[in-house]
mmCIF file of the C-alpha atoms, coordinates in Angstrom:
data_MODEL
# 
_entry.id   MODEL 
# 
loop_
_atom_site.group_PDB 
_atom_site.id 
_atom_site.type_symbol 
_atom_site.label_atom_id 
_atom_site.label_alt_id 
_atom_site.label_comp_id 
_atom_site.label_asym_id 
_atom_site.label_entity_id 
_atom_site.label_seq_id 
_atom_site.pdbx_PDB_ins_code 
_atom_site.Cartn_x 
_atom_site.Cartn_y 
_atom_site.Cartn_z 
_atom_site.occupancy 
_atom_site.B_iso_or_equiv 
_atom_site.pdbx_formal_charge 
_atom_site.auth_seq_id 
_atom_site.auth_comp_id 
_atom_site.auth_asym_id 
_atom_site.auth_atom_id 
_atom_site.pdbx_PDB_model_num 
ATOM 1   C CA . MET A 1 1   ? 34.482 -73.467 13.047 1.00 0.00 ? 1   MET A CA 1 
ATOM 2   C CA . ASP A 1 2   ? 33.030 -70.461 11.279 1.00 0.00 ? 2   ASP A CA 1 
ATOM 3   C CA . PRO A 1 3   ? 33.937 -67.217 13.134 1.00 0.00 ? 3   PRO A CA 1 
ATOM 4   C CA . ALA A 1 4   ? 30.818 -65.444 11.814 1.00 0.00 ? 4   ALA A CA 1 
ATOM 5   C CA . THR A 1 5   ? 28.501 -68.076 13.291 1.00 0.00 ? 5   THR A CA 1 
ATOM 6   C CA . LEU A 1 6   ? 30.445 -68.109 16.546 1.00 0.00 ? 6   LEU A CA 1 
ATOM 7   C CA . THR A 1 7   ? 30.324 -64.303 16.807 1.00 0.00 ? 7   THR A CA 1 
ATOM 8   C CA . ALA A 1 8   ? 26.582 -64.180 16.088 1.00 0.00 ? 8   ALA A CA 1 
ATOM 9   C CA . PHE A 1 9   ? 25.949 -66.872 18.681 1.00 0.00 ? 9   PHE A CA 1 
ATOM 10  C CA . LEU A 1 10  ? 28.127 -65.404 21.450 1.00 0.00 ? 10  LEU A CA 1 
ATOM 11  C CA . ALA A 1 11  ? 27.328 -61.694 21.011 1.00 0.00 ? 11  ALA A CA 1 
ATOM 12  C CA . PRO A 1 12  ? 24.054 -61.628 22.989 1.00 0.00 ? 12  PRO A CA 1 
ATOM 13  C CA . PHE A 1 13  ? 25.652 -63.564 25.857 1.00 0.00 ? 13  PHE A CA 1 
ATOM 14  C CA . LEU A 1 14  ? 28.937 -61.649 26.118 1.00 0.00 ? 14  LEU A CA 1 
ATOM 15  C CA . PRO A 1 15  ? 27.693 -59.012 28.590 1.00 0.00 ? 15  PRO A CA 1 
ATOM 16  C CA . ALA A 1 16  ? 26.950 -61.790 31.097 1.00 0.00 ? 16  ALA A CA 1 
ATOM 17  C CA . LEU A 1 17  ? 29.899 -63.989 30.123 1.00 0.00 ? 17  LEU A CA 1 
ATOM 18  C CA . MET A 1 18  ? 32.402 -61.169 30.596 1.00 0.00 ? 18  MET A CA 1 
ATOM 19  C CA . LYS A 1 19  ? 31.372 -60.858 34.236 1.00 0.00 ? 19  LYS A CA 1 
ATOM 20  C CA . LEU A 1 20  ? 32.002 -64.599 34.715 1.00 0.00 ? 20  LEU A CA 1 
ATOM 21  C CA . GLY A 1 21  ? 30.094 -64.764 37.965 1.00 0.00 ? 21  GLY A CA 1 
ATOM 22  C CA . GLY A 1 22  ? 27.835 -67.755 38.590 1.00 0.00 ? 22  GLY A CA 1 
ATOM 23  C CA . LYS A 1 23  ? 25.090 -65.548 40.013 1.00 0.00 ? 23  LYS A CA 1 
ATOM 24  C CA . VAL A 1 24  ? 25.361 -63.184 37.046 1.00 0.00 ? 24  VAL A CA 1 
ATOM 25  C CA . LEU A 1 25  ? 24.966 -66.078 34.601 1.00 0.00 ? 25  LEU A CA 1 
ATOM 26  C CA . GLU A 1 26  ? 22.027 -67.524 36.538 1.00 0.00 ? 26  GLU A CA 1 
ATOM 27  C CA . GLY A 1 27  ? 20.381 -64.083 36.491 1.00 0.00 ? 27  GLY A CA 1 
ATOM 28  C CA . ALA A 1 28  ? 21.021 -63.796 32.750 1.00 0.00 ? 28  ALA A CA 1 
ATOM 29  C CA . ALA A 1 29  ? 19.423 -67.188 32.160 1.00 0.00 ? 29  ALA A CA 1 
ATOM 30  C CA . ALA A 1 30  ? 16.396 -66.257 34.248 1.00 0.00 ? 30  ALA A CA 1 
ATOM 31  C CA . LYS A 1 31  ? 15.997 -62.893 32.486 1.00 0.00 ? 31  LYS A CA 1 
ATOM 32  C CA . SER A 1 32  ? 16.439 -64.481 29.049 1.00 0.00 ? 32  SER A CA 1 
ATOM 33  C CA . GLY A 1 33  ? 13.970 -67.192 29.993 1.00 0.00 ? 33  GLY A CA 1 
ATOM 34  C CA . GLU A 1 34  ? 11.392 -64.578 30.885 1.00 0.00 ? 34  GLU A CA 1 
ATOM 35  C CA . THR A 1 35  ? 11.763 -63.092 27.417 1.00 0.00 ? 35  THR A CA 1 
ATOM 36  C CA . ALA A 1 36  ? 11.810 -66.331 25.461 1.00 0.00 ? 36  ALA A CA 1 
ATOM 37  C CA . GLY A 1 37  ? 9.329  -68.188 27.615 1.00 0.00 ? 37  GLY A CA 1 
ATOM 38  C CA . THR A 1 38  ? 11.140 -71.492 26.936 1.00 0.00 ? 38  THR A CA 1 
ATOM 39  C CA . LYS A 1 39  ? 14.213 -73.420 27.979 1.00 0.00 ? 39  LYS A CA 1 
ATOM 40  C CA . LEU A 1 40  ? 15.785 -72.739 24.586 1.00 0.00 ? 40  LEU A CA 1 
ATOM 41  C CA . THR A 1 41  ? 17.464 -69.561 25.816 1.00 0.00 ? 41  THR A CA 1 
ATOM 42  C CA . GLU A 1 42  ? 18.695 -71.269 28.980 1.00 0.00 ? 42  GLU A CA 1 
ATOM 43  C CA . LYS A 1 43  ? 20.186 -74.106 26.913 1.00 0.00 ? 43  LYS A CA 1 
ATOM 44  C CA . ALA A 1 44  ? 21.770 -71.591 24.549 1.00 0.00 ? 44  ALA A CA 1 
ATOM 45  C CA . LEU A 1 45  ? 23.319 -69.825 27.545 1.00 0.00 ? 45  LEU A CA 1 
ATOM 46  C CA . ASP A 1 46  ? 24.709 -73.161 28.769 1.00 0.00 ? 46  ASP A CA 1 
ATOM 47  C CA . LYS A 1 47  ? 26.232 -73.719 25.335 1.00 0.00 ? 47  LYS A CA 1 
ATOM 48  C CA . ALA A 1 48  ? 27.659 -70.190 25.257 1.00 0.00 ? 48  ALA A CA 1 
ATOM 49  C CA . LYS A 1 49  ? 29.140 -70.709 28.722 1.00 0.00 ? 49  LYS A CA 1 
ATOM 50  C CA . ALA A 1 50  ? 30.811 -73.976 27.631 1.00 0.00 ? 50  ALA A CA 1 
ATOM 51  C CA . ILE A 1 51  ? 32.288 -72.265 24.555 1.00 0.00 ? 51  ILE A CA 1 
ATOM 52  C CA . TRP A 1 52  ? 33.440 -69.274 26.600 1.00 0.00 ? 52  TRP A CA 1 
ATOM 53  C CA . GLU A 1 53  ? 35.234 -71.532 29.101 1.00 0.00 ? 53  GLU A CA 1 
ATOM 54  C CA . LYS A 1 54  ? 37.359 -72.862 26.234 1.00 0.00 ? 54  LYS A CA 1 
ATOM 55  C CA . LEU A 1 55  ? 37.766 -69.569 24.395 1.00 0.00 ? 55  LEU A CA 1 
ATOM 56  C CA . HIS A 1 56  ? 38.337 -67.203 27.326 1.00 0.00 ? 56  HIS A CA 1 
ATOM 57  C CA . PRO A 1 57  ? 42.019 -68.053 28.019 1.00 0.00 ? 57  PRO A CA 1 
ATOM 58  C CA . LYS A 1 58  ? 42.937 -67.380 24.368 1.00 0.00 ? 58  LYS A CA 1 
ATOM 59  C CA . VAL A 1 59  ? 41.012 -64.112 24.371 1.00 0.00 ? 59  VAL A CA 1 
ATOM 60  C CA . GLU A 1 60  ? 42.682 -62.974 27.600 1.00 0.00 ? 60  GLU A CA 1 
ATOM 61  C CA . ALA A 1 61  ? 46.118 -63.759 26.150 1.00 0.00 ? 61  ALA A CA 1 
ATOM 62  C CA . LYS A 1 62  ? 45.578 -61.506 23.129 1.00 0.00 ? 62  LYS A CA 1 
ATOM 63  C CA . GLU A 1 63  ? 44.998 -57.808 23.851 1.00 0.00 ? 63  GLU A CA 1 
ATOM 64  C CA . SER A 1 64  ? 43.242 -57.077 20.529 1.00 0.00 ? 64  SER A CA 1 
ATOM 65  C CA . ALA A 1 65  ? 40.862 -60.008 21.018 1.00 0.00 ? 65  ALA A CA 1 
ATOM 66  C CA . LYS A 1 66  ? 40.154 -58.924 24.590 1.00 0.00 ? 66  LYS A CA 1 
ATOM 67  C CA . GLU A 1 67  ? 39.327 -55.409 23.391 1.00 0.00 ? 67  GLU A CA 1 
ATOM 68  C CA . ALA A 1 68  ? 37.052 -56.761 20.628 1.00 0.00 ? 68  ALA A CA 1 
ATOM 69  C CA . VAL A 1 69  ? 35.150 -58.930 23.125 1.00 0.00 ? 69  VAL A CA 1 
ATOM 70  C CA . GLU A 1 70  ? 34.765 -55.986 25.511 1.00 0.00 ? 70  GLU A CA 1 
ATOM 71  C CA . ASP A 1 71  ? 33.401 -53.824 22.681 1.00 0.00 ? 71  ASP A CA 1 
ATOM 72  C CA . VAL A 1 72  ? 30.818 -56.455 21.715 1.00 0.00 ? 72  VAL A CA 1 
ATOM 73  C CA . ALA A 1 73  ? 29.893 -56.963 25.378 1.00 0.00 ? 73  ALA A CA 1 
ATOM 74  C CA . LYS A 1 74  ? 29.173 -53.211 25.624 1.00 0.00 ? 74  LYS A CA 1 
ATOM 75  C CA . ALA A 1 75  ? 27.144 -53.142 22.382 1.00 0.00 ? 75  ALA A CA 1 
ATOM 76  C CA . PRO A 1 76  ? 26.154 -56.675 21.261 1.00 0.00 ? 76  PRO A CA 1 
ATOM 77  C CA . ASP A 1 77  ? 24.227 -55.408 18.220 1.00 0.00 ? 77  ASP A CA 1 
ATOM 78  C CA . ASP A 1 78  ? 26.992 -53.154 16.854 1.00 0.00 ? 78  ASP A CA 1 
ATOM 79  C CA . ALA A 1 79  ? 28.006 -54.556 13.447 1.00 0.00 ? 79  ALA A CA 1 
ATOM 80  C CA . ASP A 1 80  ? 31.441 -52.911 13.484 1.00 0.00 ? 80  ASP A CA 1 
ATOM 81  C CA . SER A 1 81  ? 32.297 -54.386 16.880 1.00 0.00 ? 81  SER A CA 1 
ATOM 82  C CA . GLN A 1 82  ? 31.096 -57.799 15.740 1.00 0.00 ? 82  GLN A CA 1 
ATOM 83  C CA . ALA A 1 83  ? 33.269 -57.528 12.605 1.00 0.00 ? 83  ALA A CA 1 
ATOM 84  C CA . ALA A 1 84  ? 36.344 -56.790 14.726 1.00 0.00 ? 84  ALA A CA 1 
ATOM 85  C CA . LEU A 1 85  ? 35.520 -59.756 16.971 1.00 0.00 ? 85  LEU A CA 1 
ATOM 86  C CA . ARG A 1 86  ? 35.065 -62.024 13.927 1.00 0.00 ? 86  ARG A CA 1 
ATOM 87  C CA . VAL A 1 87  ? 38.577 -61.134 12.741 1.00 0.00 ? 87  VAL A CA 1 
ATOM 88  C CA . GLN A 1 88  ? 40.058 -61.864 16.164 1.00 0.00 ? 88  GLN A CA 1 
ATOM 89  C CA . LEU A 1 89  ? 38.173 -65.154 16.522 1.00 0.00 ? 89  LEU A CA 1 
ATOM 90  C CA . LYS A 1 90  ? 39.314 -66.179 13.053 1.00 0.00 ? 90  LYS A CA 1 
ATOM 91  C CA . LYS A 1 91  ? 42.944 -65.597 14.048 1.00 0.00 ? 91  LYS A CA 1 
ATOM 92  C CA . ILE A 1 92  ? 42.553 -67.479 17.332 1.00 0.00 ? 92  ILE A CA 1 
ATOM 93  C CA . LEU A 1 93  ? 40.814 -70.458 15.738 1.00 0.00 ? 93  LEU A CA 1 
ATOM 94  C CA . GLU A 1 94  ? 43.245 -70.676 12.810 1.00 0.00 ? 94  GLU A CA 1 
ATOM 95  C CA . ALA A 1 95  ? 46.176 -70.678 15.248 1.00 0.00 ? 95  ALA A CA 1 
ATOM 96  C CA . ASP A 1 96  ? 44.619 -73.436 17.394 1.00 0.00 ? 96  ASP A CA 1 
ATOM 97  C CA . PRO A 1 97  ? 42.863 -76.149 15.324 1.00 0.00 ? 97  PRO A CA 1 
ATOM 98  C CA . ASP A 1 98  ? 42.182 -78.232 18.453 1.00 0.00 ? 98  ASP A CA 1 
ATOM 99  C CA . LEU A 1 99  ? 40.295 -75.330 20.025 1.00 0.00 ? 99  LEU A CA 1 
ATOM 100 C CA . ALA A 1 100 ? 38.365 -74.789 16.784 1.00 0.00 ? 100 ALA A CA 1 
ATOM 101 C CA . ALA A 1 101 ? 37.385 -78.481 16.725 1.00 0.00 ? 101 ALA A CA 1 
ATOM 102 C CA . ALA A 1 102 ? 36.321 -78.423 20.395 1.00 0.00 ? 102 ALA A CA 1 
ATOM 103 C CA . ILE A 1 103 ? 34.148 -75.337 19.865 1.00 0.00 ? 103 ILE A CA 1 
ATOM 104 C CA . ALA A 1 104 ? 32.654 -76.799 16.677 1.00 0.00 ? 104 ALA A CA 1 
ATOM 105 C CA . LYS A 1 105 ? 31.722 -79.915 18.634 1.00 0.00 ? 105 LYS A CA 1 
ATOM 106 C CA . ILE A 1 106 ? 29.949 -77.848 21.283 1.00 0.00 ? 106 ILE A CA 1 
ATOM 107 C CA . MET A 1 107 ? 28.105 -75.850 18.605 1.00 0.00 ? 107 MET A CA 1 
ATOM 108 C CA . GLU A 1 108 ? 26.945 -79.043 16.891 1.00 0.00 ? 108 GLU A CA 1 
ATOM 109 C CA . GLU A 1 109 ? 25.455 -80.632 19.994 1.00 0.00 ? 109 GLU A CA 1 
ATOM 110 C CA . ASP A 1 110 ? 21.764 -81.405 19.756 1.00 0.00 ? 110 ASP A CA 1 
ATOM 111 C CA . ALA A 1 111 ? 19.350 -78.568 20.293 1.00 0.00 ? 111 ALA A CA 1 
ATOM 112 C CA . PRO A 1 112 ? 16.856 -78.685 23.201 1.00 0.00 ? 112 PRO A CA 1 
ATOM 113 C CA . ASP A 1 113 ? 14.173 -80.041 20.874 1.00 0.00 ? 113 ASP A CA 1 
ATOM 114 C CA . GLY A 1 114 ? 16.448 -82.920 19.823 1.00 0.00 ? 114 GLY A CA 1 
ATOM 115 C CA . THR A 1 115 ? 17.275 -81.608 16.367 1.00 0.00 ? 115 THR A CA 1 
ATOM 116 C CA . PRO A 1 116 ? 20.946 -81.655 15.435 1.00 0.00 ? 116 PRO A CA 1 
ATOM 117 C CA . GLY A 1 117 ? 22.899 -78.564 14.474 1.00 0.00 ? 117 GLY A CA 1 
ATOM 118 C CA . THR A 1 118 ? 23.569 -75.045 15.577 1.00 0.00 ? 118 THR A CA 1 
ATOM 119 C CA . GLN A 1 119 ? 20.715 -72.819 16.638 1.00 0.00 ? 119 GLN A CA 1 
ATOM 120 C CA . ILE A 1 120 ? 21.043 -69.061 16.791 1.00 0.00 ? 120 ILE A CA 1 
ATOM 121 C CA . VAL A 1 121 ? 18.396 -67.129 18.682 1.00 0.00 ? 121 VAL A CA 1 
ATOM 122 C CA . GLN A 1 122 ? 17.693 -63.737 17.142 1.00 0.00 ? 122 GLN A CA 1 
ATOM 123 C CA . HIS A 1 123 ? 15.522 -61.016 18.617 1.00 0.00 ? 123 HIS A CA 1 
ATOM 124 C CA . VAL A 1 124 ? 14.181 -58.695 15.928 1.00 0.00 ? 124 VAL A CA 1 
ATOM 125 C CA . THR A 1 125 ? 12.195 -55.593 16.731 1.00 0.00 ? 125 THR A CA 1 
ATOM 126 C CA . GLY A 1 126 ? 10.295 -53.358 14.390 1.00 0.00 ? 126 GLY A CA 1 
ATOM 127 C CA . ASN A 1 127 ? 7.946  -53.970 11.523 1.00 0.00 ? 127 ASN A CA 1 
ATOM 128 C CA . GLN A 1 128 ? 8.852  -55.628 8.214  1.00 0.00 ? 128 GLN A CA 1 
ATOM 129 C CA . ASN A 1 129 ? 12.416 -56.456 9.355  1.00 0.00 ? 129 ASN A CA 1 
ATOM 130 C CA . GLN A 1 130 ? 14.310 -59.250 7.650  1.00 0.00 ? 130 GLN A CA 1 
ATOM 131 C CA . VAL A 1 131 ? 16.411 -61.888 9.375  1.00 0.00 ? 131 VAL A CA 1 
ATOM 132 C CA . ILE A 1 132 ? 18.745 -63.921 7.249  1.00 0.00 ? 132 ILE A CA 1 
ATOM 133 C CA . GLY A 1 133 ? 20.445 -67.025 8.564  1.00 0.00 ? 133 GLY A CA 1 
ATOM 134 C CA . GLN A 1 134 ? 21.093 -70.707 8.108  1.00 0.00 ? 134 GLN A CA 1 
ATOM 135 C CA . VAL A 1 135 ? 18.726 -73.292 9.517  1.00 0.00 ? 135 VAL A CA 1 
ATOM 136 C CA . THR A 1 136 ? 19.673 -76.934 9.749  1.00 0.00 ? 136 THR A CA 1 
ATOM 137 C CA . GLY A 1 137 ? 17.105 -79.366 11.074 1.00 0.00 ? 137 GLY A CA 1 
ATOM 138 C CA . GLY A 1 138 ? 14.003 -78.457 13.035 1.00 0.00 ? 138 GLY A CA 1 
ATOM 139 C CA . THR A 1 139 ? 11.070 -76.334 11.961 1.00 0.00 ? 139 THR A CA 1 
ATOM 140 C CA . VAL A 1 140 ? 11.099 -72.687 11.000 1.00 0.00 ? 140 VAL A CA 1 
ATOM 141 C CA . PHE A 1 141 ? 8.178  -70.478 11.953 1.00 0.00 ? 141 PHE A CA 1 
ATOM 142 C CA . GLY A 1 142 ? 7.484  -67.060 10.529 1.00 0.00 ? 142 GLY A CA 1 
ATOM 143 C CA . ASN A 1 143 ? 5.980  -65.016 7.732  1.00 0.00 ? 143 ASN A CA 1 
ATOM 144 C CA . VAL A 1 144 ? 7.295  -64.853 4.202  1.00 0.00 ? 144 VAL A CA 1 
ATOM 145 C CA . LYS A 1 145 ? 6.348  -61.992 1.913  1.00 0.00 ? 145 LYS A CA 1 
ATOM 146 C CA . GLY A 1 146 ? 7.560  -61.025 -1.518 1.00 0.00 ? 146 GLY A CA 1 
ATOM 147 C CA . ASP A 1 147 ? 9.476  -63.185 -3.985 1.00 0.00 ? 147 ASP A CA 1 
ATOM 148 C CA . VAL A 1 148 ? 10.522 -66.555 -2.585 1.00 0.00 ? 148 VAL A CA 1 
ATOM 149 C CA . THR A 1 149 ? 12.531 -69.273 -4.304 1.00 0.00 ? 149 THR A CA 1 
ATOM 150 C CA . LEU A 1 150 ? 12.592 -72.691 -2.639 1.00 0.00 ? 150 LEU A CA 1 
# 
């Protein structure tokens, strides 16, 4: 399991996941659904919740990991906080291969549209911003400008 992918996937959900209340998570799904307008965000939240259930005990047992998660929960878009969390997740997953395999399995479950693979939902604001990521399966929508090599 790649810690960078896991961090990018979990970061937007950590504020709600850290509260670990059923009503909080339901509210987060409803609010996210309003923004996305589809069930994709709700399914992604379900996936994040399943991963967090497995990961949470390891994070709680390690003070530096707990602090990194709290920092990302406070500022999900902060690159420095995400980098610290990536390091901690890498250590946790390397120390527990069974946990890494279980999380990888959850990440690889089919997407809501039936395509296999991991989907990461990104919200980009502003004009002319670039989003770089890996897409496996499915269809990609968007605008491409400038030099493109396919």
